[in-house]
């Protein structure tokens, strides 16, 4: 099961478009056992095919990870935080609190990101990346999952755990819902 999860996560990172910089490896969010709260972050070096634990057993479920501006943002599901670590040192850098059961993070621009909250009613929190705070909340469909930012729009997949299957479109300039 662990190999499958790692392979799936690895494929997700490869599928995401990247700028023209050379890629040496990937960071992998290992969820951990739900009841044990033992999520971790692994670095996989593509040239040596070696893996290295970067952050281990940090006391929560590591739902997902997003890299931006030399920092890693981890959706720490059961601790209700977004944990931040420095990619150059692999050390924890800070937290953004007040995010109920975060799932996925999408960077909107240099200073702003969106994070989906798993709990009902469905919400996407607006993160101020400079002050490391929640600056706003946007109502979306039931149990939002991943977020894709394209131009001035964010597309939020609402799963509802099989009770919803909608897509919410957010205007990233105004942080308002265009349609669901």
CSV table of C-alpha atoms in Angstrom, one decimal:
chain,number,residue,atom,x,y,z
A,1,UNK,CA,0.0,0.0,0.0
A,2,UNK,CA,2.8,2.4,0.9
A,3,UNK,CA,4.5,1.8,-2.5
A,4,UNK,CA,1.2,2.6,-4.3
A,5,UNK,CA,0.7,5.8,-2.3
A,6,UNK,CA,4.2,6.9,-3.0
A,7,UNK,CA,3.9,6.1,-6.7
A,8,UNK,CA,0.6,8.0,-7.0
A,9,UNK,CA,2.0,11.0,-5.2
A,10,UNK,CA,5.2,10.9,-7.4
A,11,UNK,CA,3.0,10.8,-10.5
A,12,UNK,CA,1.0,13.8,-9.3
A,13,UNK,CA,4.2,15.9,-8.9
A,14,UNK,CA,5.4,14.9,-12.4
A,15,UNK,CA,2.0,15.8,-13.9
A,16,UNK,CA,2.0,19.3,-12.5
A,17,UNK,CA,3.5,21.9,-15.0
A,18,UNK,CA,6.7,23.4,-13.8
A,19,UNK,CA,8.7,26.4,-14.9
A,20,UNK,CA,11.9,25.9,-16.9
A,21,UNK,CA,14.0,25.1,-13.8
A,22,UNK,CA,15.7,21.7,-13.5
A,23,UNK,CA,14.0,19.2,-11.3
A,24,UNK,CA,16.3,17.1,-9.0
A,25,UNK,CA,13.7,15.4,-6.9
A,26,UNK,CA,10.2,15.5,-5.4
A,27,UNK,CA,8.8,16.0,-2.0
A,28,UNK,CA,6.2,13.4,-1.0
A,29,UNK,CA,3.5,13.9,1.7
A,30,UNK,CA,3.1,10.5,3.5
A,31,UNK,CA,-0.3,10.7,5.2
A,32,UNK,CA,0.6,8.2,7.9
A,33,UNK,CA,-1.9,6.0,9.9
A,34,UNK,CA,-5.0,8.0,10.7
A,35,UNK,CA,-5.3,6.8,14.3
A,36,UNK,CA,-1.5,7.3,14.9
A,37,UNK,CA,-1.2,10.8,13.6
A,38,UNK,CA,2.3,10.0,12.2
A,39,UNK,CA,2.4,11.8,8.9
A,40,UNK,CA,5.8,12.6,7.4
A,41,UNK,CA,7.5,14.3,4.4
A,42,UNK,CA,10.0,12.5,2.2
A,43,UNK,CA,12.5,13.8,-0.4
A,44,UNK,CA,13.0,11.5,-3.3
A,45,UNK,CA,16.2,12.2,-5.3
A,46,UNK,CA,15.5,11.4,-9.0
A,47,UNK,CA,19.1,10.9,-10.0
A,48,UNK,CA,20.2,8.6,-7.1
A,49,UNK,CA,16.7,7.1,-6.6
A,50,UNK,CA,17.2,7.5,-2.9
A,51,UNK,CA,14.7,8.7,-0.4
A,52,UNK,CA,15.3,10.8,2.7
A,53,UNK,CA,12.9,11.5,5.6
A,54,UNK,CA,12.7,15.3,5.8
A,55,UNK,CA,10.1,15.8,8.5
A,56,UNK,CA,9.0,12.7,10.3
A,57,UNK,CA,6.2,12.0,12.7
A,58,UNK,CA,5.2,15.6,13.3
A,59,UNK,CA,2.0,14.6,15.1
A,60,UNK,CA,-0.6,15.0,12.4
A,61,UNK,CA,-1.8,13.6,9.1
A,62,UNK,CA,0.1,15.1,6.2
A,63,UNK,CA,-2.7,15.3,3.7
A,64,UNK,CA,-0.9,17.1,0.9
A,65,UNK,CA,2.1,19.4,0.2
A,66,UNK,CA,2.5,22.5,-2.1
A,67,UNK,CA,5.8,24.1,-2.9
A,68,UNK,CA,6.2,27.8,-3.5
A,69,UNK,CA,8.9,30.5,-3.0
A,70,UNK,CA,11.4,28.2,-1.3
A,71,UNK,CA,8.8,27.0,1.2
A,72,UNK,CA,6.7,23.8,1.6
A,73,UNK,CA,3.1,24.2,2.7
A,74,UNK,CA,1.7,21.1,4.3
A,75,UNK,CA,-2.0,20.6,4.8
A,76,UNK,CA,-1.9,19.1,8.3
A,77,UNK,CA,-5.3,17.6,8.3
A,78,UNK,CA,-6.0,16.6,11.9
A,79,UNK,CA,-4.1,19.4,13.6
A,80,UNK,CA,-6.1,22.0,11.7
A,81,UNK,CA,-3.0,23.9,10.5
A,82,UNK,CA,-1.0,24.5,7.4
A,83,UNK,CA,2.6,23.7,8.5
A,84,UNK,CA,5.4,25.6,6.7
A,85,UNK,CA,9.0,24.4,6.2
A,86,UNK,CA,12.0,25.8,4.5
A,87,UNK,CA,13.1,23.8,1.4
A,88,UNK,CA,16.7,24.7,1.7
A,89,UNK,CA,17.1,23.5,5.4
A,90,UNK,CA,14.1,21.1,5.6
A,91,UNK,CA,13.3,22.7,8.9
A,92,UNK,CA,9.8,23.7,10.1
A,93,UNK,CA,9.4,27.4,9.6
A,94,UNK,CA,5.9,28.3,11.0
A,95,UNK,CA,2.2,27.5,10.8
A,96,UNK,CA,-1.0,29.0,9.6
A,97,UNK,CA,-3.8,28.3,12.1
A,98,UNK,CA,-7.6,28.3,12.0
A,99,UNK,CA,-7.9,26.0,9.0
A,100,UNK,CA,-10.4,23.2,9.9
A,101,UNK,CA,-9.2,19.9,8.4
A,102,UNK,CA,-7.2,21.3,5.5
A,103,UNK,CA,-7.0,19.1,2.3
A,104,UNK,CA,-5.2,20.8,-0.6
A,105,UNK,CA,-3.4,24.1,-1.1
A,106,UNK,CA,-3.2,26.1,-4.3
A,107,UNK,CA,-1.0,29.2,-4.7
A,108,UNK,CA,-2.9,32.1,-6.3
A,109,UNK,CA,0.0,34.6,-6.5
A,110,UNK,CA,3.1,35.6,-4.6
A,111,UNK,CA,1.2,36.6,-1.5
A,112,UNK,CA,-2.0,34.5,-1.5
A,113,UNK,CA,-3.0,30.9,-1.5
A,114,UNK,CA,-6.3,28.9,-1.2
A,115,UNK,CA,-6.8,25.9,1.0
A,116,UNK,CA,-9.8,23.6,1.0
A,117,UNK,CA,-11.4,22.6,4.2
A,118,UNK,CA,-12.8,19.1,4.4
A,119,UNK,CA,-15.7,19.7,6.9
A,120,UNK,CA,-19.2,20.8,6.0
A,121,UNK,CA,-20.3,23.4,5.1
A,122,UNK,CA,-17.7,23.5,2.4
A,123,UNK,CA,-15.2,26.4,2.6
A,124,UNK,CA,-12.0,27.5,1.0
A,125,UNK,CA,-9.8,29.6,3.2
A,126,UNK,CA,-7.8,32.5,1.8
A,127,UNK,CA,-4.2,32.5,3.1
A,128,UNK,CA,-2.0,35.5,3.4
A,129,UNK,CA,1.4,34.0,2.7
A,130,UNK,CA,3.3,37.1,4.0
A,131,UNK,CA,1.7,37.4,7.4
A,132,UNK,CA,1.0,33.6,7.6
A,133,UNK,CA,-2.7,34.1,8.5
A,134,UNK,CA,-6.2,33.3,7.2
A,135,UNK,CA,-7.5,36.5,5.6
A,136,UNK,CA,-10.9,35.4,4.3
A,137,UNK,CA,-13.2,32.5,3.9
A,138,UNK,CA,-15.2,31.5,0.7
A,139,UNK,CA,-18.3,29.3,0.8
A,140,UNK,CA,-18.1,26.5,-1.8
A,141,UNK,CA,-19.8,23.2,-2.4
A,142,UNK,CA,-19.9,20.3,0.1
A,143,UNK,CA,-16.5,18.8,1.2
A,144,UNK,CA,-14.1,20.6,-1.2
A,145,UNK,CA,-11.0,18.7,-2.4
A,146,UNK,CA,-8.4,19.9,-4.8
A,147,UNK,CA,-8.1,23.4,-6.3
A,148,UNK,CA,-6.6,24.4,-9.6
A,149,UNK,CA,-5.7,28.0,-10.4
A,150,UNK,CA,-5.8,29.0,-14.0
A,151,UNK,CA,-5.4,32.7,-14.8
A,152,UNK,CA,-7.8,34.7,-12.6
A,153,UNK,CA,-9.9,31.7,-11.7
A,154,UNK,CA,-9.7,28.9,-9.2
A,155,UNK,CA,-11.6,25.7,-9.8
A,156,UNK,CA,-12.6,23.8,-6.7
A,157,UNK,CA,-13.7,20.1,-6.9
A,158,UNK,CA,-16.5,19.5,-4.4
A,159,UNK,CA,-16.8,15.8,-3.6
A,160,UNK,CA,-19.4,15.8,-0.8
A,161,UNK,CA,-18.2,12.3,-0.1
A,162,UNK,CA,-20.5,11.1,-2.9
A,163,UNK,CA,-23.3,13.6,-2.0
A,164,UNK,CA,-21.9,16.4,-4.2
A,165,UNK,CA,-20.1,16.4,-7.5
A,166,UNK,CA,-20.0,20.1,-8.4
A,167,UNK,CA,-17.2,22.5,-9.4
A,168,UNK,CA,-17.0,25.9,-7.8
A,169,UNK,CA,-15.3,28.7,-9.8
A,170,UNK,CA,-13.7,31.5,-7.8
A,171,UNK,CA,-12.6,34.9,-9.1
A,172,UNK,CA,-9.1,35.1,-7.6
A,173,UNK,CA,-9.0,38.9,-7.9
A,174,UNK,CA,-12.0,39.4,-5.6
A,175,UNK,CA,-12.1,36.0,-3.8
A,176,UNK,CA,-15.8,35.6,-4.7
A,177,UNK,CA,-17.7,32.7,-6.2
A,178,UNK,CA,-18.6,33.1,-9.9
A,179,UNK,CA,-20.6,29.9,-10.0
A,180,UNK,CA,-21.0,26.4,-8.6
